Structures are given as C-alpha cells and as structure tokens.
Amino acid sequence: MSSNDTARRGDSADDEGKPDEELYVVGIGASAGGLAAFKEFFEALPADTGMAYVVVQHLAPAKHSELPAILGRWSEMEVELIGEATRLEANHVYVIPPDKTLTIEGNTLELGQRIHDEHRHLVIDRFLDALSKTKDERAVGIILSGTQSDGTRGVMAIKERGGLVLVQSPEEAEYPSMPQNAIKTGRVDLILPAAELAERLAAFEANQGRLDRSDILCAGDDDSQEGAYMAIVDQLRRVTGHDFSHYKRSTMVRRIDRRRSLHGLDDLQAYAEFLDDHRAEVEQLFDEVLITVTRFFRNQTAFEVLKEEVITRLFDEQESGKPIRIWVPGCATGEEVYSIAMLMEEVAEERKIRGEYKIFATDLDRRAISQARKGIFSAASCERLSKERLERFFVSQGDGFRVRGELRDRVLFAVHDILQDPPFARQDLVSCRNLLIYLDREAQRRVFEVIYYSLGTKGYLFLGASEFLGDASNLFTVIDKSERIFQSEGGESRIVSLSNARGLREMSGEGLGRAEKHRQTPATLIGSEHYRMLSEKYAPPSLVVDENYDIIHIVGDSQYFLRVPSGPPTTALFKTIIPQLRLPLRTALIEAFDQGQTTTTGEITFEREASQYCLRIVVRVIEERHIEGRKLAQIVFENVDEMHETAETLIDVSSADPSFQRVIERVEAENERLSEELYRTIERYETTTEELKTSNEELLTINEELQSTTEELETSKEELQSTNEELITVNDELGDKIGQLDEVNNDLKNLLASTQIGTIFLDRALKIRRFTAPVKKYFNLIDADVGRPVEHVTHQLQYDGLVHDLRGVLDDLQPRERELRSENDHWFIMRVLPYRTVDERIDGVVVTFFDITDRKEVQRRLEERELLFRTVFESASDGLFLYHLDEQEGGSNFTEVNESVCRRLGYDQQTLSLMSLADLVDPKSIDLDAYF
C-alpha cells in the first residue's frame, strides 16, 4: 500500500468498529443468468463472515429492479439498494441501482450516471478496478454467470494488487462467457460452483490472521515455519524448474499464506504437506507468485518521455542497415511490449521511414508467453488505448482485438529466466519494469549485471515507477529520474559469467545451509575484482566451450564476433559466432579436441559494421578440467597487430591440412546442391507469385469490403448483446416474481376454497375475470365463461337488480349488500365492492356470496315458536304475566300480561305494564296519578 493510499484513507472506521483498510470488500459481478447463481451463493454464505458484499449486475436502465428484495429472501444479512455515498458495513449486502455506474473510495460507495452513448457498459470492470485501488489485498472479486467479457479487466486489476479472485464454474453457469473470459486471464484463484465459492470464501476469512507472518520474514534455523517455507520454495523449484529463493520473502510469504487460507489449512507446514499431494496446487502457487499482470501504456507519462527522450534518439543515432534492438524481460502477456512497438511505429511514421527494429520479449510464464504470441486481447484490456491506436494497430476479433500482423512480426517472444539463462547481447534498449520489486538485493544486482552486459555502450534502461538502480548506479547515467530512464555508461570491456546463474540456483536449492557454503569471502571478492580489472585492460576477448560447442564462459568484449540469433536464447557456439569465423573456428576446435593440443588459424580478415578486422583464433584444451564429465577448451580472438611471439608450438590450420580439405569439400558439395535446389525453388516461386498476384488484389478488395461490413456488424452485435443481457436480467427477475405470484395465488386459492365463499371478479366492463367454485351454486358458470359479460350468464337468483347494483358500485364506489333468495330456496348475502389494484386504481368489482340458508332456517323456527307462545299466552284462561326482575332495586316490572290478569286485577294492559310487583302487594301505595 502506498503512502498516498494511506493518507487518503485515514484511520476512519465503519460502524462495526473495523478500520477502512481492515474491512474485506467482495465485489460480485454477474449478468445474464446471475439470479440463479446469486441464489446458490447467498443461501450457502454465512451471515457473519465480517465482509461487505457489493452486487454489480447488468440491469435494464428504464426498469425498476427487484434484486434487493429477491436477495433479501436468500440471505440472512441486511440487503439494501446503494444510494449516494453509501457507507459500507460488515455483514451487509449492497446492490447497484439501474442506470448507474459504481466506484468506491475507502469504505464509501459512490454512484455515477451511466453514459448511454458509450461503446460498452463495463460497470463490473469499473467497480472492480476501483475496488482494487482502494482495498489492495483486501479486495475480493467474484465473477458469476453472464455473457461477453465484463469483469475481465477488473479481475486482472485485483490480482495486480494482490487481491483474491473467485469464478463460478462455467459448467454450472447458465451463461458461461463471463466466467470463461475471466479464467482465460490465468489470474483466477478458485473455479467452483457458486455454493462452494461461498463456503471457501467463509473458510478463507476464518483462516486470515491465524499465521504470524513475522515469524518467517527472517531466516531462522530452528523455526518450523521457516523450514516449511523453504520446503515450499523447494517444491516450486522441483515442479516448475524455477527458483524463487531470491524473490522478496515478504511477497512470497504473503502469496503463500493467501493460498493456505484459501484451502483452510492451519499453518505453512500443513500447506507444505498439501503441496506434496497436489501437484496442481504447486502450479497455482507458481501463477500466484509470478503476478503476470500488466496493461497497455502502464503509466502513460513514462511512455511519453520514453518516446521523446529515447526512441527518437535511437532513430537519430541508428546506423545504416543496423536494426534497433530492444529487450523486454518479464514481459507477461505482452501489453508493454506492444506498447513500445506502437511507439516505434509512430516515431518511424512521423519521420516517414520504415523503422528497422526488433523486440525480444521474455518471461518465466509459458502461458503468458503463449498468450502474448497470439496477440489477442479482450475489449476490457484495450479500453485504455486511444481510438486512433486501436484502429491503427489492431483489428476486431470476436469479443476483443488482435494485433495487426506488421506489428506482431516485429516482436520475438521466448520463455527465459533472466537469473539463469544467457542474456541477449548488443541491445539498444532494455525495458525491465516491475520485475525488480519482487527480487531481493542479491538477485537485483545480478539482473543489473546482465542488463549492463546486454546493453553494450550507451544503451538505455527503462525501469518501473517503484524501482531504483541501487548498487548499480555507477553503471548508468540518469536521463529522466522521475520516469526511471537511464543510459549505460561507456566502456569497451564487459564481463559476464554465464555460469554464475548456477550459483544462484545452488544457493537456494537446499536451503540456507547450502547458501552459507557458497557465500564469497572478502578474499574471494578481491580476487574476482582483480581478475576483472586485468581482463578489461590486458586480456583479448575469449570464450570457454565444452565438447558439444556450448559456450560456458565469456571474457572481454566479444560483440564483434558473436551475435544473438532469432528464436529461443541459445549458448550454441556455431549459432552465435559470425559466419566469417565459423569454418576456421570449427576446424580449429576439431583439431584441438582430437589432438589434445593448442591449435591456431591463419590470419582472418573480415569487415563488420564498417570496420576492418585482422585476427587469428587460438584454441587451447583446458587440461584436467572437467565439469560433469565434459571436456573444455578456451577460444582466444587475437588481434594480429597486437600479437606477441609465444613459446608454444602452433599448428597453422590455414594450410592444406587433410581434415581441413575434407571440410571444404563437404561444404562446397552441400553449397552446390543447395544452389541447384534454390534455383528450382525460385522458378516455382516466381510462377506461383504471378498467379497469386492477381488473385491477391481481388481478395484485398473483397477483404476491405468484408472488414468494413464486419466492423459494422460487430458494433451492432455488441449493442444487441448488451440489450439482451439487460433483458435476460429483467426476465430472471420477472420469473422470480412470477414464482412469488404463483405462491400467493395458491395461498388465495386455498383460502377461498376453505372459506366456501362464492366470488366473481369482474372488470370495468362487467366481464368475468375469474370465479370460485362455490359461486356455481347460484350462477350457471363454466370455465369457458371467463371474458363474457356477466349479464349474459343465467343465474338462480330471485333478483333482477344485479347489473344495476354492479354499475352503481362502479359509479359511486359505495359497497352494496343484498339479502337474496335463490330459486331452490337457498338464502345468501350478496356483497358488491370495488376492485382496487395495489396502486389504488378501480379496475372492476368483486361480488361475494355468503350462504345464510341455515341462519334463515333458525330464524324461521324462532318466529314459529314465538307465534305459538303468543297464541298460548293470549288464549290462556289463567292470568299470566311476564315481568323483569331488577336485582338492584329489589323489585320487578311487568313486561307482558294477558287479558285474564287484566280482568282479575281490574287494570288494563297499559297500566299494568307500568306497575311493579310491589304495587300489587300493597295497592294503597299505588299512585295512579303518577302514571298518568
């Protein structure tokens, strides 16, 4: 994390009390088919992982999204729609709204307005890129189902800063394009079904912080963690062939610990044992450590300075017929290489010349080199390129772009280890960016020695923004300090040991114990420096080769005798020696190895780079010196003008020696045969060329037309694909909504069936929408009647005002209730109410029928009983009366009396109804005036 990042973020903490830099933020990108993947993921994800989750999906801009509500049903965490400046909290899920872009600063999400006329809407890439910059190693990117390649650049950005990348298995994804494009980057940590990704993510969080990395940042003989670390490094060396013991330990431990946490292992010892049983995991760790992530014109300002200060000078100082040579070690997938090639083409075009140059690009990672050779990049990778450069140097291919052939042909890619393999010589520019930051000081010094040798006199060095010369500052002068551009110091003699790299391998092969044995003492260092000074001033250029003619060691400036051929780097003598010296040198070596004594050639005169040279070659067998059973010989290039007489007996192989003559005869015979074959080939070639020339012109015209049409179709295709993604997302949401509606419909259906309430739903035109089964008791309805006007349907009601009531409710919105009787003597209550939608709009009426036949029957029986009672009560000859007992007043009032009581007491019914029982017991107390 840079100091600027720290200053920007500050020490603020979220609501959970966790500082900004400690909160893991998980960006989840999906497109078409993402809803099913979300369901699997969130249902398997625990609610207490301590991480914040941000869901970014391609949504239709004009459609309200139901995604927050849908995710809320699958996750126990709180789900909310992102608003302006939303603050992140642990164990929360945040969902992007439609028609917006999303970035993050610290722990705050910030929305932006989508630009509708942009070529592609890469909302996932933009968020993951911003997430990587603000969260570094605590950024997690997850790519789920979707079409096209959105998320690919974001994945690379997260891995570039040490984050974690998980991808849904393409076999499980409903639409596998997005997962597949992410996997093609080679920067993915896990590829699993969505549910398993959730489980691994929870395990990863639980294991973070369990290992004290400080225990193994420094070597310790008795530390078990240290031993496990060295065992892991040894596993990498044995499986991949590459030694990482000189990579910075802090970086290595961080990468190893991340893989350990991802597999839920307790410590490095457990992870080392896990590697023993899982070779594929060693390859995964190798990819993790390499970090082969780059992009076009990384640090735009630096490339602009490179163009003005270096590339322009290289063309100005270029010798006629001599191409400019450029080496890019650690080239990754080639974006930086092609960036330099584009600059070379632009400068040559400005000067109206055909620039002669060759770029050698090397890297450890075979997969990265293979991808770079293809020259095919995703649309996300090319997003930073200007429109002019994209049209000038690329052609559209599928979902991405391919480097044009004329640019691709200028670059030679090869697998190469700068610490172990022979370097490229006579380079005019070496671009070694963002490689040194991963190496320790000793390895950096070795790299600078190799680069210094490769550059020759006055070559240029281009470093990354965080890289410095350090101990090699005396070898280079500064051209632009801020952009890390340097120039090699002058000097004719350059010494480099091609076998010295073996020392680096041996130092780490068996751990620190062996490293101690190979450390140089001060006396050894003084002797090496003494040897170097003598070689530079007095020794002629020389080589040491074995019996297979492989170069073992070089002393002095041999650039006029050796050349670096095209293809993979090689130490083969006769592939690197210039043609003028090849035949006499071969003869001298044969004689030296066969006879075991010193041989010499005659004087050889040749011209190279506008200079005349006269030399002879001396070959001496190195007595009693064998390495792994190989014989060695020394080859010395002696300048004839500076030669001194020696006491040794020399064999002049320029004379007509029989072996020399045999070699000449074989060469001449082979040359004659090749000349004849070449003549016949030229004739066939000329005939074929004439035939193809006309066809080629026609094909070029057709190709131009097809290319124009293809570009238009590609643009239309991308627009349609983007729209299709949004429609698929909307369709998924609607499908989920339909599922909910089906559940609600089933609930309502069972509710209505259980209540046995007859119901008819009518629209505003009083046409039948639907009805329940019980209503068939009163209406002659069948399923085919749906959509017919209700007045066309016969019924059994003894009522003619139904339609009038229905229209009345639509007019005044007042409910109607009627007690009706059917023709079969059934009674029911009919209620008519307005049909209201969820947005309070009147869209018809609802008619319900409650069967009250039983209640009517009870009422009828009560009335009959009441009538019987009245008849008996009134016709009885005895005096009968009913009275109401008032317990509070201790008396009662008459409620009803028959005629017999009135006759016997002498009062009429009205008077008795006003009297109490006490009044009859004490007649004197009756005050009739009080009653009337």
Coordinates of C-alpha atoms in Angstrom, one line a residue, residues 199 411 649 777 780 905:
E199 CA -18.1 -21.9 1.6
V411 CA 8.4 -9.0 -31.7
T649 CA 54.1 -24.8 -30.8
K777 CA -74.5 -22.8 -6.8
N780 CA -74.6 -21.3 -14.4
L905 CA -106.9 -7.2 38.8

